[in-house]
XYZ file of C-alpha atoms in Angstrom:
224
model
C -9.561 30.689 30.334
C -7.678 31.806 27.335
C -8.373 34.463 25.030
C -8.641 31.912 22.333
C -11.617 29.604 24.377
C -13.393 32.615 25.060
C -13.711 33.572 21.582
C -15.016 29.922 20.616
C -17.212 29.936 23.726
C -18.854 33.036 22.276
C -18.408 32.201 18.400
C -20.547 28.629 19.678
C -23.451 30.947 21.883
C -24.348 32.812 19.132
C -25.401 29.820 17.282
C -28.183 28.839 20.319
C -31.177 30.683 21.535
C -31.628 32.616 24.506
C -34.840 30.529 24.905
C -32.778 26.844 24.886
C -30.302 28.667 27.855
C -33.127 29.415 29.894
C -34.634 26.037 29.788
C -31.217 24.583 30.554
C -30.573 26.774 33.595
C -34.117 25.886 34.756
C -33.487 22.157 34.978
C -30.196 23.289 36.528
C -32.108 24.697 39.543
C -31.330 28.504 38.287
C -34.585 29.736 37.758
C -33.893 33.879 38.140
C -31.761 34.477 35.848
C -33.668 36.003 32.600
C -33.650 40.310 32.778
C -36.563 42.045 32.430
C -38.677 42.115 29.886
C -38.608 45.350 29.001
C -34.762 44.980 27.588
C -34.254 45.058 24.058
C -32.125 45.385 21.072
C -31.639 49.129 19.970
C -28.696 48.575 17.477
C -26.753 45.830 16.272
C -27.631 43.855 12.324
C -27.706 40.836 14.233
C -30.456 41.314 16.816
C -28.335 39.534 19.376
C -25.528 39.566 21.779
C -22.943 37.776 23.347
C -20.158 37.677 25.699
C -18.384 37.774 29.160
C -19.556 40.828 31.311
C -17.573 43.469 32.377
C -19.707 45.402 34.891
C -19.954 49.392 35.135
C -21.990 50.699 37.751
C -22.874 54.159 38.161
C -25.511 56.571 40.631
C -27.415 59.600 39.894
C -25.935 62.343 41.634
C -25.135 66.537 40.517
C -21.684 67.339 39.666
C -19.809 69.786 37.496
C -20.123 69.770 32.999
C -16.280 68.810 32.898
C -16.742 65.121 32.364
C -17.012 61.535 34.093
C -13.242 60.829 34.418
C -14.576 57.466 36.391
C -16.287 56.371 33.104
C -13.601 56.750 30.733
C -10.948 54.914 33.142
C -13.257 52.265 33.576
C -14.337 51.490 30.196
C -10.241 51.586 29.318
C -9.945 47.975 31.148
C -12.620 45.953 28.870
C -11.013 43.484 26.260
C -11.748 40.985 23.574
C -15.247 39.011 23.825
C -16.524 40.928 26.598
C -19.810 42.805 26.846
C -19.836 46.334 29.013
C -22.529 45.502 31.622
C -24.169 49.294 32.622
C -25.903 49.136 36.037
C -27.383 52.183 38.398
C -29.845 54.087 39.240
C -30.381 56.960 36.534
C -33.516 56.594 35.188
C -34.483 59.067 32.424
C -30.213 59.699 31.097
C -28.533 57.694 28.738
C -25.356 55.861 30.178
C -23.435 56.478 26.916
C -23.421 56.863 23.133
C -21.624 56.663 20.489
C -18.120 58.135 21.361
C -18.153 55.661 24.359
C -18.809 53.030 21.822
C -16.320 53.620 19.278
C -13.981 53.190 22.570
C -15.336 50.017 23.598
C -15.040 48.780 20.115
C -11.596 49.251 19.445
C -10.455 47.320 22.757
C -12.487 44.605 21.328
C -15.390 44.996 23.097
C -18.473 43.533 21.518
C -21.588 45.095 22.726
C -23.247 46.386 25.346
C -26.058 45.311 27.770
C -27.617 48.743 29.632
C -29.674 49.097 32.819
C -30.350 52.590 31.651
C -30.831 54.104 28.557
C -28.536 54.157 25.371
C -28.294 57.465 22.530
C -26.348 57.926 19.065
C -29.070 55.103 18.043
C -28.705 55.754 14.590
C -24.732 56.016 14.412
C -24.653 52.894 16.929
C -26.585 50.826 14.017
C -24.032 52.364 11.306
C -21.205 51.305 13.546
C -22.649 48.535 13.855
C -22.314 47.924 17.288
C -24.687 45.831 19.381
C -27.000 47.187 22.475
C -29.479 46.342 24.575
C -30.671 48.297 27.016
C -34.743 49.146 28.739
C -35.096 52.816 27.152
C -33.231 55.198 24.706
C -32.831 58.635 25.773
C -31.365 61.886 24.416
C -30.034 63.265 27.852
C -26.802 62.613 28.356
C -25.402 61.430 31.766
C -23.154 63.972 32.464
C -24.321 65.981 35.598
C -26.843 63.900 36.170
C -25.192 60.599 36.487
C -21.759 59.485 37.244
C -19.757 55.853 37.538
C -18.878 55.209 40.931
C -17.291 51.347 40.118
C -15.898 48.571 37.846
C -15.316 44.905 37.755
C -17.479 44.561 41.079
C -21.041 42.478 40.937
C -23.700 44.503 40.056
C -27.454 43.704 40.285
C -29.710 44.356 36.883
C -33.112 44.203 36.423
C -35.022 40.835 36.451
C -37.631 39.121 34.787
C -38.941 36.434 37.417
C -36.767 38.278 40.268
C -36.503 41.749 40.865
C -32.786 41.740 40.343
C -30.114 39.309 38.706
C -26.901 39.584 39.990
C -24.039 40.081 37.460
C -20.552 39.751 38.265
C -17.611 40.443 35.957
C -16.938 37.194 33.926
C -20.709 35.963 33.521
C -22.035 35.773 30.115
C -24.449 37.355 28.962
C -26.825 35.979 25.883
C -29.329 38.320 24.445
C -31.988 37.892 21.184
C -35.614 38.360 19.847
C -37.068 36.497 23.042
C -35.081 39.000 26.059
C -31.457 38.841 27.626
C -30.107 36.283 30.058
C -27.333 35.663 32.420
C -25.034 32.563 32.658
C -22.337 31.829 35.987
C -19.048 31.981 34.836
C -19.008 28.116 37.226
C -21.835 27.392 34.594
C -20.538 28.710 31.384
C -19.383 25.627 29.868
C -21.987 22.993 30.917
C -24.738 25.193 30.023
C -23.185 25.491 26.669
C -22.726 22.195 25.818
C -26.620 21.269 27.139
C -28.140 24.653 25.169
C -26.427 23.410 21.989
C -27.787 19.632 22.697
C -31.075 21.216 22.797
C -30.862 23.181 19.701
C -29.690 20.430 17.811
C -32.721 18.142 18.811
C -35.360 21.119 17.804
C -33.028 21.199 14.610
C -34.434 17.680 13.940
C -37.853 18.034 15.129
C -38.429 20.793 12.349
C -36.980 19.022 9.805
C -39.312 16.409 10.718
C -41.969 18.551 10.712
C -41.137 19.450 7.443
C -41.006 16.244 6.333
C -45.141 15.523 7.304
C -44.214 13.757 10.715
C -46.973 15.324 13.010
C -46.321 16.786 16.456
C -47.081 14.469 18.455
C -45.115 11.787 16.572
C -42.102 13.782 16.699
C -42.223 14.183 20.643
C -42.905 10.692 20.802
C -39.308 10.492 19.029
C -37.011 12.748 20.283
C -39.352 13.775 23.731
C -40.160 17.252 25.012
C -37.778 20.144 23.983
């Protein structure tokens, strides 16, 4: 897929609802793919995300104050449209801040999705750079935890499932209502049915507006 379809493909996501893709992955027969609920937005204007996951996964484990050489090679190979997927088990330490941001940023990176816990809230919202992740944290992960791989499936949190499975290239759609994972087989088609969707419920509340009641406008355009 070219770096030009990607950006479309992401430019088109942010105009549906995380809500609309969960509906059309349930009539697809994917019905675990929602995270848990307890993932939100910590910084960002927008409130949402969007792009094509590129996974980080990391373990809690002791080691010297020098640094996470791991992390910083790993987050050197994200690029343009895609969304640094943090997965692991360090519960309690933030995965990264606002240096680690700035770095993901200027490869193009646009956001973050974290398993973990985020910090630099404040500068993250002035950088305007968006995250969601389950808790914020000021301890940083150095010491405590430390990345072990990249670009390999990870498994996240779920909401209907105790994990999701993410692998590098899935997109990832996050808003008001929680985050979600699409297949990279399914990218396209649930697209194209999520933005079907939206523009039916576009016309029901117009509708709506207009004095049409409920039930007459599901009698129109059907159950959405």
């Amino acid at each position: 897929m070219s770096q030009n379809i990607r950006a479309e493909i992401r430019a088109r996501f942010l105009k549906v609802d995380t809500s609309n893709v969960a509906d059309v992955l349930d009539d697809m027969g994917l019905l675990h793919q929602g995270l848990a609920a307890d993932f939100r937005s910590f910084s960002g204007t927008s409130g949402k995300l969007a792009g094509f996951a590129y996974t980080i996964r990391g373990q809690s484990t002791p080691y010297g104050m020098g640094g996470d050489a791991e992390k910083m090679t790993a987050c050197q190979g994200i690029s343009e449209d895609e969304i640094s997927v943090w997965s692991g088990d360090g519960d309690g330490t933030c995965y990264f801040g606002e240096l680690i941001a700035l770095g993901l940023k200027e490869r193009g990176c646009v956001g973050a999705l974290a398993d973990g816990g985020v910090r630099d809230i404040a500068w993250l919202n002035q950088h305007d750079f968006p995250v969601f992740a389950r808790y914020r944290s000021p301890v940083q992960s150095i010491g405590r935890w430390k990345v072990n791989a990249w670009q390999v499936p990870v498994f996240i949190r779920g909401a209907t499932s105790k994990h999701v499975e993410v692998a590098p290239g899935d997109f990832i759609l996050a808003d008001a209502d929680g985050a979600i994972v699409i297949p990279a087989a399914r990218i396209e088609a649930v697209l194209e049915k999520a933005e079907a969707l939206t523009a039916g419920e576009i016309n029901i509340r117009r509708e709506l507006a207009n004095g049409m009641t409920l039930s007459e406008a599901l009698k129109v355009y059907g159950h959405v």
